mmCIF file with all atom_site columns, C-alpha atoms in Angstrom:
data_model
loop_
_atom_site.group_PDB
_atom_site.id
_atom_site.type_symbol
_atom_site.label_atom_id
_atom_site.label_alt_id
_atom_site.label_comp_id
_atom_site.label_asym_id
_atom_site.label_entity_id
_atom_site.label_seq_id
_atom_site.pdbx_PDB_ins_code
_atom_site.Cartn_x
_atom_site.Cartn_y
_atom_site.Cartn_z
_atom_site.occupancy
_atom_site.B_iso_or_equiv
_atom_site.pdbx_formal_charge
_atom_site.auth_seq_id
_atom_site.auth_comp_id
_atom_site.auth_asym_id
_atom_site.auth_atom_id
_atom_site.pdbx_PDB_model_num
ATOM 1   C CA . MET A 1 1   ? 62.326 67.244 6.754   1.00 47.00 ? 777 MET A CA 1
ATOM 2   C CA . PHE A 1 2   ? 65.969 67.665 7.966   1.00 44.00 ? 778 PHE A CA 1
ATOM 3   C CA . VAL A 1 3   ? 67.724 70.505 6.634   1.00 45.00 ? 779 VAL A CA 1
ATOM 4   C CA . GLY A 1 4   ? 71.607 71.167 7.295   1.00 40.00 ? 780 GLY A CA 1
ATOM 5   C CA . SER A 1 5   ? 74.149 73.466 6.323   1.00 36.00 ? 781 SER A CA 1
ATOM 6   C CA . PHE A 1 6   ? 77.540 74.980 7.397   1.00 35.00 ? 782 PHE A CA 1
ATOM 7   C CA . PHE A 1 7   ? 76.779 78.326 5.791   1.00 37.00 ? 783 PHE A CA 1
ATOM 8   C CA . TYR A 1 8   ? 73.767 80.672 6.188   1.00 39.00 ? 784 TYR A CA 1
ATOM 9   C CA . PRO A 1 9   ? 71.360 80.293 3.369   1.00 40.00 ? 785 PRO A CA 1
ATOM 10  C CA . SER A 1 10  ? 71.610 83.148 2.005   1.00 40.00 ? 786 SER A CA 1
ATOM 11  C CA . LEU A 1 11  ? 75.104 82.336 0.874   1.00 42.00 ? 787 LEU A CA 1
ATOM 12  C CA . LEU A 1 12  ? 73.344 79.150 -1.158  1.00 47.00 ? 788 LEU A CA 1
ATOM 13  C CA . TRP A 1 13  ? 70.587 81.449 -2.930  1.00 48.00 ? 789 TRP A CA 1
ATOM 14  C CA . SER A 1 14  ? 70.437 84.772 -3.793  1.00 55.00 ? 790 SER A CA 1
ATOM 15  C CA . ASN A 1 15  ? 67.165 85.368 -1.965  1.00 54.00 ? 791 ASN A CA 1
ATOM 16  C CA . PRO A 1 16  ? 67.728 85.090 1.513   1.00 58.00 ? 792 PRO A CA 1
ATOM 17  C CA . LYS A 1 17  ? 63.937 83.779 2.214   1.00 75.00 ? 793 LYS A CA 1
ATOM 18  C CA . LEU A 1 18  ? 63.602 80.505 2.209   1.00 78.00 ? 794 LEU A CA 1
ATOM 19  C CA . ARG A 1 19  ? 60.092 78.962 2.106   1.00 86.00 ? 795 ARG A CA 1
ATOM 20  C CA . ILE A 1 20  ? 59.715 75.117 3.371   1.00 88.00 ? 796 ILE A CA 1
ATOM 21  C CA . LEU A 1 21  ? 56.631 73.227 3.090   1.00 92.00 ? 797 LEU A CA 1
ATOM 22  C CA . ASN A 1 22  ? 56.789 70.469 5.297   1.00 92.00 ? 798 ASN A CA 1
ATOM 23  C CA . TRP A 1 23  ? 53.164 68.588 4.791   1.00 93.00 ? 799 TRP A CA 1
ATOM 24  C CA . ASN A 1 24  ? 51.431 64.410 5.519   1.00 91.00 ? 800 ASN A CA 1
ATOM 25  C CA . VAL A 1 25  ? 49.090 64.650 2.652   1.00 92.00 ? 801 VAL A CA 1
ATOM 26  C CA . GLY A 1 26  ? 47.986 61.410 3.788   1.00 87.00 ? 802 GLY A CA 1
ATOM 27  C CA . ARG A 1 27  ? 44.278 60.837 5.472   1.00 78.00 ? 803 ARG A CA 1
ATOM 28  C CA . ILE A 1 28  ? 43.783 59.953 8.867   1.00 70.00 ? 804 ILE A CA 1
ATOM 29  C CA . TYR A 1 29  ? 45.287 56.604 10.042  1.00 65.00 ? 805 TYR A CA 1
ATOM 30  C CA . PRO A 1 30  ? 42.517 54.793 12.131  1.00 65.00 ? 806 PRO A CA 1
ATOM 31  C CA . GLY A 1 31  ? 45.633 52.183 13.131  1.00 66.00 ? 807 GLY A CA 1
ATOM 32  C CA . GLU A 1 32  ? 46.173 48.576 11.602  1.00 67.00 ? 808 GLU A CA 1
ATOM 33  C CA . ARG A 1 33  ? 43.187 46.748 12.515  1.00 74.00 ? 809 ARG A CA 1
ATOM 34  C CA . LEU A 1 34  ? 41.070 49.059 11.374  1.00 72.00 ? 810 LEU A CA 1
ATOM 35  C CA . SER A 1 35  ? 42.858 49.918 8.604   1.00 69.00 ? 811 SER A CA 1
ATOM 36  C CA . SER A 1 36  ? 43.096 46.349 7.334   1.00 73.00 ? 812 SER A CA 1
ATOM 37  C CA . LYS A 1 37  ? 39.619 45.350 8.613   1.00 77.00 ? 813 LYS A CA 1
ATOM 38  C CA . PHE A 1 38  ? 37.916 47.939 6.387   1.00 75.00 ? 814 PHE A CA 1
ATOM 39  C CA . LYS A 1 39  ? 40.496 48.354 3.661   1.00 71.00 ? 815 LYS A CA 1
ATOM 40  C CA . LEU A 1 40  ? 40.951 51.619 4.305   1.00 72.00 ? 816 LEU A CA 1
ATOM 41  C CA . GLU A 1 41  ? 43.386 53.976 2.026   1.00 73.00 ? 817 GLU A CA 1
ATOM 42  C CA . THR A 1 42  ? 45.524 56.440 4.088   1.00 78.00 ? 818 THR A CA 1
ATOM 43  C CA . ARG A 1 43  ? 47.781 57.700 1.327   1.00 82.00 ? 819 ARG A CA 1
ATOM 44  C CA . LEU A 1 44  ? 47.055 60.750 -0.882  1.00 89.00 ? 820 LEU A CA 1
ATOM 45  C CA . HIS A 1 45  ? 44.127 59.900 -2.996  1.00 87.00 ? 821 HIS A CA 1
ATOM 46  C CA . PRO A 1 46  ? 44.183 60.466 -6.407  1.00 89.00 ? 822 PRO A CA 1
ATOM 47  C CA . LYS A 1 47  ? 41.043 62.960 -6.096  1.00 91.00 ? 823 LYS A CA 1
ATOM 48  C CA . ASP A 1 48  ? 42.954 65.193 -3.369  1.00 92.00 ? 824 ASP A CA 1
ATOM 49  C CA . VAL A 1 49  ? 46.064 66.199 -5.677  1.00 95.00 ? 825 VAL A CA 1
ATOM 50  C CA . PRO A 1 50  ? 44.431 69.346 -7.032  1.00 96.00 ? 826 PRO A CA 1
ATOM 51  C CA . HIS A 1 51  ? 43.694 70.252 -3.761  1.00 94.00 ? 827 HIS A CA 1
ATOM 52  C CA . VAL A 1 52  ? 47.128 69.526 -2.485  1.00 95.00 ? 828 VAL A CA 1
ATOM 53  C CA . ALA A 1 53  ? 48.592 71.277 -5.645  1.00 96.00 ? 829 ALA A CA 1
ATOM 54  C CA . LYS A 1 54  ? 46.106 74.467 -5.287  1.00 95.00 ? 830 LYS A CA 1
ATOM 55  C CA . THR A 1 55  ? 47.514 74.819 -1.690  1.00 94.00 ? 831 THR A CA 1
ATOM 56  C CA . ILE A 1 56  ? 51.042 74.353 -2.404  1.00 95.00 ? 832 ILE A CA 1
ATOM 57  C CA . ARG A 1 57  ? 51.078 77.489 -5.175  1.00 94.00 ? 833 ARG A CA 1
ATOM 58  C CA . LYS A 1 58  ? 49.309 79.549 -2.107  1.00 93.00 ? 834 LYS A CA 1
ATOM 59  C CA . VAL A 1 59  ? 52.101 78.978 0.010   1.00 92.00 ? 835 VAL A CA 1
ATOM 60  C CA . ASN A 1 60  ? 54.434 79.476 -2.821  1.00 92.00 ? 836 ASN A CA 1
ATOM 61  C CA . PRO A 1 61  ? 57.467 77.293 -1.044  1.00 92.00 ? 837 PRO A CA 1
ATOM 62  C CA . ASP A 1 62  ? 60.840 77.052 -2.092  1.00 89.00 ? 838 ASP A CA 1
ATOM 63  C CA . ILE A 1 63  ? 61.479 73.650 -1.179  1.00 89.00 ? 839 ILE A CA 1
ATOM 64  C CA . ILE A 1 64  ? 58.439 71.026 -0.034  1.00 93.00 ? 840 ILE A CA 1
ATOM 65  C CA . CYS A 1 65  ? 58.266 67.745 1.690   1.00 93.00 ? 841 CYS A CA 1
ATOM 66  C CA . LEU A 1 66  ? 55.366 65.355 0.872   1.00 94.00 ? 842 LEU A CA 1
ATOM 67  C CA . GLN A 1 67  ? 54.624 62.170 2.769   1.00 92.00 ? 843 GLN A CA 1
ATOM 68  C CA . GLU A 1 68  ? 52.069 59.467 1.891   1.00 90.00 ? 844 GLU A CA 1
ATOM 69  C CA . VAL A 1 69  ? 52.422 60.138 -2.060  1.00 92.00 ? 845 VAL A CA 1
ATOM 70  C CA . ARG A 1 70  ? 51.683 56.898 -3.574  1.00 89.00 ? 846 ARG A CA 1
ATOM 71  C CA . ASP A 1 71  ? 54.498 56.527 -6.181  1.00 91.00 ? 847 ASP A CA 1
ATOM 72  C CA . PHE A 1 72  ? 56.530 58.851 -8.552  1.00 92.00 ? 848 PHE A CA 1
ATOM 73  C CA . MET A 1 73  ? 53.370 59.302 -11.243 1.00 94.00 ? 849 MET A CA 1
ATOM 74  C CA . GLN A 1 74  ? 51.699 60.735 -8.635  1.00 94.00 ? 850 GLN A CA 1
ATOM 75  C CA . LEU A 1 75  ? 54.284 63.147 -7.721  1.00 94.00 ? 851 LEU A CA 1
ATOM 76  C CA . GLN A 1 76  ? 54.911 64.371 -11.156 1.00 95.00 ? 852 GLN A CA 1
ATOM 77  C CA . ASP A 1 77  ? 50.563 64.903 -11.157 1.00 95.00 ? 853 ASP A CA 1
ATOM 78  C CA . ILE A 1 78  ? 51.355 67.372 -8.308  1.00 95.00 ? 854 ILE A CA 1
ATOM 79  C CA . ALA A 1 79  ? 54.485 68.386 -10.178 1.00 95.00 ? 855 ALA A CA 1
ATOM 80  C CA . GLU A 1 80  ? 52.433 69.473 -13.186 1.00 95.00 ? 856 GLU A CA 1
ATOM 81  C CA . GLN A 1 81  ? 50.012 71.408 -11.329 1.00 95.00 ? 857 GLN A CA 1
ATOM 82  C CA . LEU A 1 82  ? 52.251 73.696 -9.721  1.00 94.00 ? 858 LEU A CA 1
ATOM 83  C CA . HIS A 1 83  ? 52.613 75.043 -12.998 1.00 87.00 ? 859 HIS A CA 1
ATOM 84  C CA . SER A 1 84  ? 55.980 76.283 -11.386 1.00 84.00 ? 860 SER A CA 1
ATOM 85  C CA . SER A 1 85  ? 59.725 74.678 -12.498 1.00 87.00 ? 861 SER A CA 1
ATOM 86  C CA . TYR A 1 86  ? 60.462 72.255 -9.398  1.00 91.00 ? 862 TYR A CA 1
ATOM 87  C CA . SER A 1 87  ? 62.853 69.381 -9.606  1.00 88.00 ? 863 SER A CA 1
ATOM 88  C CA . ILE A 1 88  ? 61.189 66.280 -8.199  1.00 90.00 ? 864 ILE A CA 1
ATOM 89  C CA . ASN A 1 89  ? 62.257 63.146 -6.400  1.00 88.00 ? 865 ASN A CA 1
ATOM 90  C CA . LEU A 1 90  ? 60.823 60.075 -4.739  1.00 88.00 ? 866 LEU A CA 1
ATOM 91  C CA . ILE A 1 91  ? 62.529 56.850 -4.021  1.00 83.00 ? 867 ILE A CA 1
ATOM 92  C CA . GLU A 1 92  ? 60.528 53.686 -4.217  1.00 80.00 ? 868 GLU A CA 1
ATOM 93  C CA . ASP A 1 93  ? 60.693 50.801 -2.114  1.00 73.00 ? 869 ASP A CA 1
ATOM 94  C CA . ALA A 1 94  ? 58.546 48.279 -0.698  1.00 71.00 ? 870 ALA A CA 1
ATOM 95  C CA . TYR A 1 95  ? 56.837 50.430 1.307   1.00 72.00 ? 871 TYR A CA 1
ATOM 96  C CA . ASP A 1 96  ? 54.017 52.202 0.286   1.00 72.00 ? 872 ASP A CA 1
ATOM 97  C CA . ARG A 1 97  ? 54.303 55.430 2.838   1.00 76.00 ? 873 ARG A CA 1
ATOM 98  C CA . ARG A 1 98  ? 56.647 57.271 0.666   1.00 87.00 ? 874 ARG A CA 1
ATOM 99  C CA . ALA A 1 99  ? 58.547 60.611 1.085   1.00 89.00 ? 875 ALA A CA 1
ATOM 100 C CA . ALA A 1 100 ? 59.075 63.161 -1.898  1.00 91.00 ? 876 ALA A CA 1
ATOM 101 C CA . LEU A 1 101 ? 60.988 66.016 -2.302  1.00 92.00 ? 877 LEU A CA 1
ATOM 102 C CA . LEU A 1 102 ? 60.257 69.467 -4.606  1.00 93.00 ? 878 LEU A CA 1
ATOM 103 C CA . VAL A 1 103 ? 63.020 71.522 -5.064  1.00 91.00 ? 879 VAL A CA 1
ATOM 104 C CA . ARG A 1 104 ? 63.380 74.812 -7.196  1.00 87.00 ? 880 ARG A CA 1
ATOM 105 C CA . LYS A 1 105 ? 66.641 75.278 -7.378  1.00 79.00 ? 881 LYS A CA 1
ATOM 106 C CA . LYS A 1 106 ? 69.063 72.636 -9.405  1.00 79.00 ? 882 LYS A CA 1
ATOM 107 C CA . MET A 1 107 ? 70.481 70.073 -6.631  1.00 81.00 ? 883 MET A CA 1
ATOM 108 C CA . LYS A 1 108 ? 72.021 66.538 -7.146  1.00 85.00 ? 884 LYS A CA 1
ATOM 109 C CA . TRP A 1 109 ? 69.705 64.061 -5.953  1.00 87.00 ? 885 TRP A CA 1
ATOM 110 C CA . GLY A 1 110 ? 69.813 60.725 -3.874  1.00 84.00 ? 886 GLY A CA 1
ATOM 111 C CA . SER A 1 111 ? 69.028 58.393 -1.313  1.00 85.00 ? 887 SER A CA 1
ATOM 112 C CA . LEU A 1 112 ? 69.186 57.547 2.161   1.00 86.00 ? 888 LEU A CA 1
ATOM 113 C CA . THR A 1 113 ? 68.810 54.169 3.523   1.00 85.00 ? 889 THR A CA 1
ATOM 114 C CA . VAL A 1 114 ? 68.187 53.684 7.043   1.00 84.00 ? 890 VAL A CA 1
ATOM 115 C CA . SER A 1 115 ? 68.101 50.758 9.290   1.00 81.00 ? 891 SER A CA 1
ATOM 116 C CA . GLY A 1 116 ? 64.777 48.199 7.936   1.00 79.00 ? 892 GLY A CA 1
ATOM 117 C CA . GLY A 1 117 ? 65.501 48.911 4.425   1.00 80.00 ? 893 GLY A CA 1
ATOM 118 C CA . ARG A 1 118 ? 64.179 52.316 4.234   1.00 81.00 ? 894 ARG A CA 1
ATOM 119 C CA . GLN A 1 119 ? 64.869 54.747 1.615   1.00 84.00 ? 895 GLN A CA 1
ATOM 120 C CA . TYR A 1 120 ? 64.283 58.478 1.557   1.00 87.00 ? 896 TYR A CA 1
ATOM 121 C CA . PRO A 1 121 ? 65.079 61.266 -0.774  1.00 86.00 ? 897 PRO A CA 1
ATOM 122 C CA . VAL A 1 122 ? 68.355 63.163 -0.236  1.00 86.00 ? 898 VAL A CA 1
ATOM 123 C CA . ALA A 1 123 ? 69.107 66.557 -2.047  1.00 85.00 ? 899 ALA A CA 1
ATOM 124 C CA . LYS A 1 124 ? 72.342 68.311 -1.814  1.00 83.00 ? 900 LYS A CA 1
ATOM 125 C CA . THR A 1 125 ? 72.998 71.653 -3.340  1.00 79.00 ? 901 THR A CA 1
ATOM 126 C CA . LEU A 1 126 ? 75.528 71.893 -6.231  1.00 77.00 ? 902 LEU A CA 1
ATOM 127 C CA . ASN A 1 127 ? 78.383 73.141 -3.866  1.00 77.00 ? 903 ASN A CA 1
ATOM 128 C CA . SER A 1 128 ? 77.523 70.780 -1.669  1.00 73.00 ? 904 SER A CA 1
ATOM 129 C CA . GLN A 1 129 ? 76.847 73.230 1.312   1.00 78.00 ? 905 GLN A CA 1
ATOM 130 C CA . MET A 1 130 ? 72.998 72.164 2.076   1.00 80.00 ? 906 MET A CA 1
ATOM 131 C CA . SER A 1 131 ? 71.405 68.818 2.068   1.00 82.00 ? 907 SER A CA 1
ATOM 132 C CA . LEU A 1 132 ? 68.111 68.172 2.496   1.00 82.00 ? 908 LEU A CA 1
ATOM 133 C CA . ILE A 1 133 ? 66.039 65.063 3.284   1.00 84.00 ? 909 ILE A CA 1
ATOM 134 C CA . CYS A 1 134 ? 63.037 64.118 3.832   1.00 85.00 ? 910 CYS A CA 1
ATOM 135 C CA . VAL A 1 135 ? 61.253 61.397 5.926   1.00 81.00 ? 911 VAL A CA 1
ATOM 136 C CA . HIS A 1 136 ? 58.348 59.707 7.199   1.00 79.00 ? 912 HIS A CA 1
ATOM 137 C CA . LEU A 1 137 ? 58.562 58.249 10.699  1.00 75.00 ? 913 LEU A CA 1
#
């Protein structure tokens, strides 16, 4: 996750503390050969969503960057289980290892396309002083 700003975060939010959680919620990846041979799923499994949401609630971050999310519906499920008001963004491109952003503040949403066609979610503060980009390498 990349966070860039020309100003201190305390100028962007009334609370100068900013809690950021960056988490690859996927399962262990044994490599392409074993994964395809045994048809192993390494993305976030639906039965793990309650654990992920519970852990996020304990940490109570302002910004969450998740990797290995399956799709927008799974991200919505996580957000609903957080019982908090997060704005969410996930780009559904051809690649099935998606990165997602959840942010408590109102943001302008967009995407960043990199070489190879991968797209990542981008959030900018309403005054455009800070941008957040969540990537999955």
